């Protein structure tokens, strides 16, 4: 009798015996390349904005995370996908500049939270404002398109958060803008017709 093979055993099979993954279709390849370009541009602009304030890109990203809410050090490391010791060094440097502080978590005093100071919050806002990447390309999208883009990215990351009210509001704004344009065209045409009538009269 042949030995029973579990799913776990199949997963642990040598790479040479596994079937190669099928090539993605052309559209998928293009989407992957575009995402890579977006990420590269984001990091490039973040590095430049951070350098203007004598920060590294990593320090700026940690500061942005802490400005959102006080966060356990290990959670910062998980979010940024780096070693906890690296986060400790980054927070040390932010703390030496008065941009961050450590404090016990009220829910569990054994856990240390890192948080942005008032100066850190202000600098994080200025860093966000300095990102042309966030203003220019996204400003060319309608509110509905930005909402759809956000939702698709959340689905890709497995962080889907259905904000039906937000999507509905964005859609209503988008439709309202279209309706205003249509009414404007209709009004202009109506005025033109009246003018022609006056000429004929």
CSV table of C-alpha atoms in Angstrom, one decimal:
chain,number,residue,atom,x,y,z
A,1,UNK,CA,0.0,0.0,0.0
A,2,UNK,CA,1.3,3.4,-0.9
A,3,UNK,CA,2.1,5.6,2.1
A,4,UNK,CA,-0.4,8.3,2.8
A,5,UNK,CA,0.8,11.8,1.7
A,6,UNK,CA,-0.4,14.8,3.6
A,7,UNK,CA,-0.9,18.3,2.2
A,8,UNK,CA,2.0,19.4,4.5
A,9,UNK,CA,4.3,16.8,3.0
A,10,UNK,CA,3.4,18.0,-0.5
A,11,UNK,CA,4.2,21.6,0.5
A,12,UNK,CA,7.6,20.5,1.8
A,13,UNK,CA,8.5,18.7,-1.4
A,14,UNK,CA,11.8,19.8,-3.0
A,15,UNK,CA,11.5,22.8,-5.3
A,16,UNK,CA,12.8,20.7,-8.2
A,17,UNK,CA,9.7,18.5,-8.1
A,18,UNK,CA,7.2,21.3,-7.9
A,19,UNK,CA,5.4,22.5,-11.0
A,20,UNK,CA,6.5,25.9,-12.0
A,21,UNK,CA,4.0,28.6,-11.5
A,22,UNK,CA,2.3,29.6,-14.8
A,23,UNK,CA,3.4,32.9,-16.3
A,24,UNK,CA,1.0,35.8,-15.5
A,25,UNK,CA,-1.1,37.2,-18.2
A,26,UNK,CA,0.2,40.4,-19.9
A,27,UNK,CA,-2.2,42.6,-17.9
A,28,UNK,CA,-1.0,41.2,-14.6
A,29,UNK,CA,2.6,41.7,-15.6
A,30,UNK,CA,1.9,45.3,-16.5
A,31,UNK,CA,0.1,45.9,-13.2
A,32,UNK,CA,3.0,44.4,-11.2
A,33,UNK,CA,5.5,46.6,-13.1
A,34,UNK,CA,3.3,49.7,-12.5
A,35,UNK,CA,3.1,49.0,-8.8
A,36,UNK,CA,6.8,48.6,-8.7
A,37,UNK,CA,7.2,52.0,-10.4
A,38,UNK,CA,4.8,53.6,-7.9
A,39,UNK,CA,6.6,52.1,-4.9
A,40,UNK,CA,10.0,53.3,-6.3
A,41,UNK,CA,8.7,56.8,-6.9
A,42,UNK,CA,7.1,57.0,-3.4
A,43,UNK,CA,10.4,55.9,-1.7
A,44,UNK,CA,12.4,58.3,-3.8
A,45,UNK,CA,10.3,61.3,-2.9
A,46,UNK,CA,10.1,60.2,0.7
A,47,UNK,CA,13.9,60.0,0.9
A,48,UNK,CA,14.2,63.5,-0.6
A,49,UNK,CA,11.6,65.0,1.7
A,50,UNK,CA,13.2,63.4,4.7
A,51,UNK,CA,16.7,64.6,3.8
A,52,UNK,CA,15.4,68.2,3.7
A,53,UNK,CA,14.8,67.7,7.5
A,54,UNK,CA,18.0,65.8,8.2
A,55,UNK,CA,16.1,62.5,8.5
A,56,UNK,CA,16.7,59.2,6.7
A,57,UNK,CA,13.8,57.6,4.8
A,58,UNK,CA,13.4,54.9,7.5
A,59,UNK,CA,13.3,57.6,10.3
A,60,UNK,CA,10.6,59.5,8.4
A,61,UNK,CA,8.5,56.4,7.9
A,62,UNK,CA,8.7,55.5,11.6
A,63,UNK,CA,7.8,59.1,12.5
A,64,UNK,CA,4.8,59.0,10.2
A,65,UNK,CA,3.6,55.8,11.8
A,66,UNK,CA,4.0,57.1,15.3
A,67,UNK,CA,2.2,60.4,14.3
A,68,UNK,CA,-0.8,58.3,13.4
A,69,UNK,CA,-1.0,56.7,16.9
A,70,UNK,CA,1.2,55.5,19.7
A,71,UNK,CA,2.5,52.1,18.7
A,72,UNK,CA,4.3,49.2,20.5
A,73,UNK,CA,7.9,48.9,19.3
A,74,UNK,CA,7.3,45.3,18.0
A,75,UNK,CA,4.3,46.4,16.0
A,76,UNK,CA,6.4,49.1,14.4
A,77,UNK,CA,8.9,46.5,13.4
A,78,UNK,CA,6.2,44.2,12.0
A,79,UNK,CA,4.5,47.0,10.1
A,80,UNK,CA,7.8,48.1,8.5
A,81,UNK,CA,9.0,44.5,8.2
A,82,UNK,CA,12.4,45.1,9.9
A,83,UNK,CA,14.2,43.8,13.0
A,84,UNK,CA,13.0,45.2,16.4
A,85,UNK,CA,16.6,46.2,17.1
A,86,UNK,CA,16.6,48.5,14.0
A,87,UNK,CA,13.4,50.1,15.2
A,88,UNK,CA,15.0,50.7,18.6
A,89,UNK,CA,17.9,52.5,17.0
A,90,UNK,CA,15.6,54.7,14.8
A,91,UNK,CA,13.4,55.6,17.8
A,92,UNK,CA,16.5,56.4,19.8
A,93,UNK,CA,17.5,59.0,17.1
A,94,UNK,CA,14.0,60.4,16.9
A,95,UNK,CA,13.9,60.7,20.7
A,96,UNK,CA,17.3,62.5,20.8
A,97,UNK,CA,15.8,65.2,18.5
A,98,UNK,CA,12.7,65.6,20.5
A,99,UNK,CA,10.5,64.0,17.8
A,100,UNK,CA,9.4,60.9,19.7
A,101,UNK,CA,9.0,59.5,23.2
A,102,UNK,CA,8.7,56.1,24.8
A,103,UNK,CA,6.0,55.5,27.4
A,104,UNK,CA,4.4,52.4,29.1
A,105,UNK,CA,1.2,51.1,27.5
A,106,UNK,CA,-1.7,51.9,29.9
A,107,UNK,CA,-3.2,48.5,29.1
A,108,UNK,CA,0.0,46.6,29.8
A,109,UNK,CA,2.8,48.5,31.5
A,110,UNK,CA,5.3,45.8,30.4
A,111,UNK,CA,4.8,47.0,26.9
A,112,UNK,CA,6.6,50.1,25.7
A,113,UNK,CA,4.8,52.4,23.3
A,114,UNK,CA,6.6,54.8,21.0
A,115,UNK,CA,4.7,58.1,20.2
A,116,UNK,CA,5.4,61.3,18.3
A,117,UNK,CA,5.8,64.5,20.3
A,118,UNK,CA,4.1,67.7,19.2
A,119,UNK,CA,7.2,68.6,17.3
A,120,UNK,CA,7.2,65.1,15.7
A,121,UNK,CA,3.5,65.5,14.7
A,122,UNK,CA,4.3,68.8,13.1
A,123,UNK,CA,7.3,67.5,11.2
A,124,UNK,CA,5.2,64.4,10.0
A,125,UNK,CA,2.6,66.8,8.6
A,126,UNK,CA,5.2,68.8,6.8
A,127,UNK,CA,6.7,65.6,5.3
A,128,UNK,CA,3.3,64.5,4.0
A,129,UNK,CA,2.8,68.0,2.5
A,130,UNK,CA,6.2,67.8,0.7
A,131,UNK,CA,5.2,64.7,-1.2
A,132,UNK,CA,4.4,65.8,-4.7
A,133,UNK,CA,3.6,62.2,-5.5
A,134,UNK,CA,0.6,62.3,-3.2
A,135,UNK,CA,-0.7,65.6,-4.7
A,136,UNK,CA,-0.2,65.5,-8.4
A,137,UNK,CA,-1.1,62.1,-9.8
A,138,UNK,CA,-3.9,61.4,-7.2
A,139,UNK,CA,-5.4,64.9,-7.8
A,140,UNK,CA,-6.0,63.9,-11.4
A,141,UNK,CA,-8.4,61.2,-10.2
A,142,UNK,CA,-12.0,61.8,-9.2
A,143,UNK,CA,-13.1,61.1,-5.6
A,144,UNK,CA,-14.8,57.9,-6.8
A,145,UNK,CA,-11.6,56.8,-8.6
A,146,UNK,CA,-9.5,57.4,-5.5
A,147,UNK,CA,-11.9,55.4,-3.4
A,148,UNK,CA,-12.0,52.5,-5.8
A,149,UNK,CA,-8.2,52.5,-6.0
A,150,UNK,CA,-7.9,52.5,-2.2
A,151,UNK,CA,-10.4,49.6,-2.0
A,152,UNK,CA,-8.6,47.6,-4.6
A,153,UNK,CA,-5.2,48.0,-2.9
A,154,UNK,CA,-6.7,47.0,0.4
A,155,UNK,CA,-8.1,43.8,-1.2
A,156,UNK,CA,-4.7,43.0,-2.7
A,157,UNK,CA,-3.1,43.4,0.8
A,158,UNK,CA,-5.8,41.4,2.5
A,159,UNK,CA,-6.8,44.5,4.5
A,160,UNK,CA,-10.2,45.0,2.9
A,161,UNK,CA,-12.3,47.4,5.0
A,162,UNK,CA,-15.6,48.0,3.2
A,163,UNK,CA,-16.4,51.6,3.6
A,164,UNK,CA,-19.7,51.6,1.8
A,165,UNK,CA,-20.7,55.0,3.2
A,166,UNK,CA,-17.4,56.5,2.0
A,167,UNK,CA,-17.7,54.9,-1.4
A,168,UNK,CA,-21.3,56.1,-1.7
A,169,UNK,CA,-20.3,59.7,-0.8
A,170,UNK,CA,-17.5,59.7,-3.3
A,171,UNK,CA,-19.8,58.3,-6.0
A,172,UNK,CA,-22.4,60.9,-5.3
A,173,UNK,CA,-19.8,63.7,-5.5
A,174,UNK,CA,-18.5,62.3,-8.8
A,175,UNK,CA,-22.0,62.1,-10.2
A,176,UNK,CA,-22.8,65.5,-8.9
A,177,UNK,CA,-19.8,67.0,-10.7
A,178,UNK,CA,-20.9,65.3,-13.9
A,179,UNK,CA,-24.5,66.5,-13.5
A,180,UNK,CA,-23.3,70.1,-12.9
A,181,UNK,CA,-21.3,69.9,-16.2
A,182,UNK,CA,-24.3,68.5,-18.0
A,183,UNK,CA,-26.6,71.2,-16.7
A,184,UNK,CA,-24.1,73.9,-17.5
A,185,UNK,CA,-23.9,72.6,-21.1
A,186,UNK,CA,-27.7,72.5,-21.3
A,187,UNK,CA,-28.0,76.0,-19.9
A,188,UNK,CA,-25.5,77.4,-22.3
A,189,UNK,CA,-27.4,75.7,-25.2
A,190,UNK,CA,-30.6,77.2,-23.9
A,191,UNK,CA,-29.2,80.7,-23.8
A,192,UNK,CA,-27.8,80.2,-27.3
A,193,UNK,CA,-31.2,79.2,-28.6
A,194,UNK,CA,-32.8,82.2,-27.0
A,195,UNK,CA,-30.2,84.4,-28.5
A,196,UNK,CA,-30.9,83.0,-32.0
A,197,UNK,CA,-34.6,83.5,-31.4
A,198,UNK,CA,-34.0,87.2,-30.6
A,199,UNK,CA,-31.9,87.6,-33.7
A,200,UNK,CA,-34.7,86.1,-35.9
A,201,UNK,CA,-37.3,88.3,-34.1
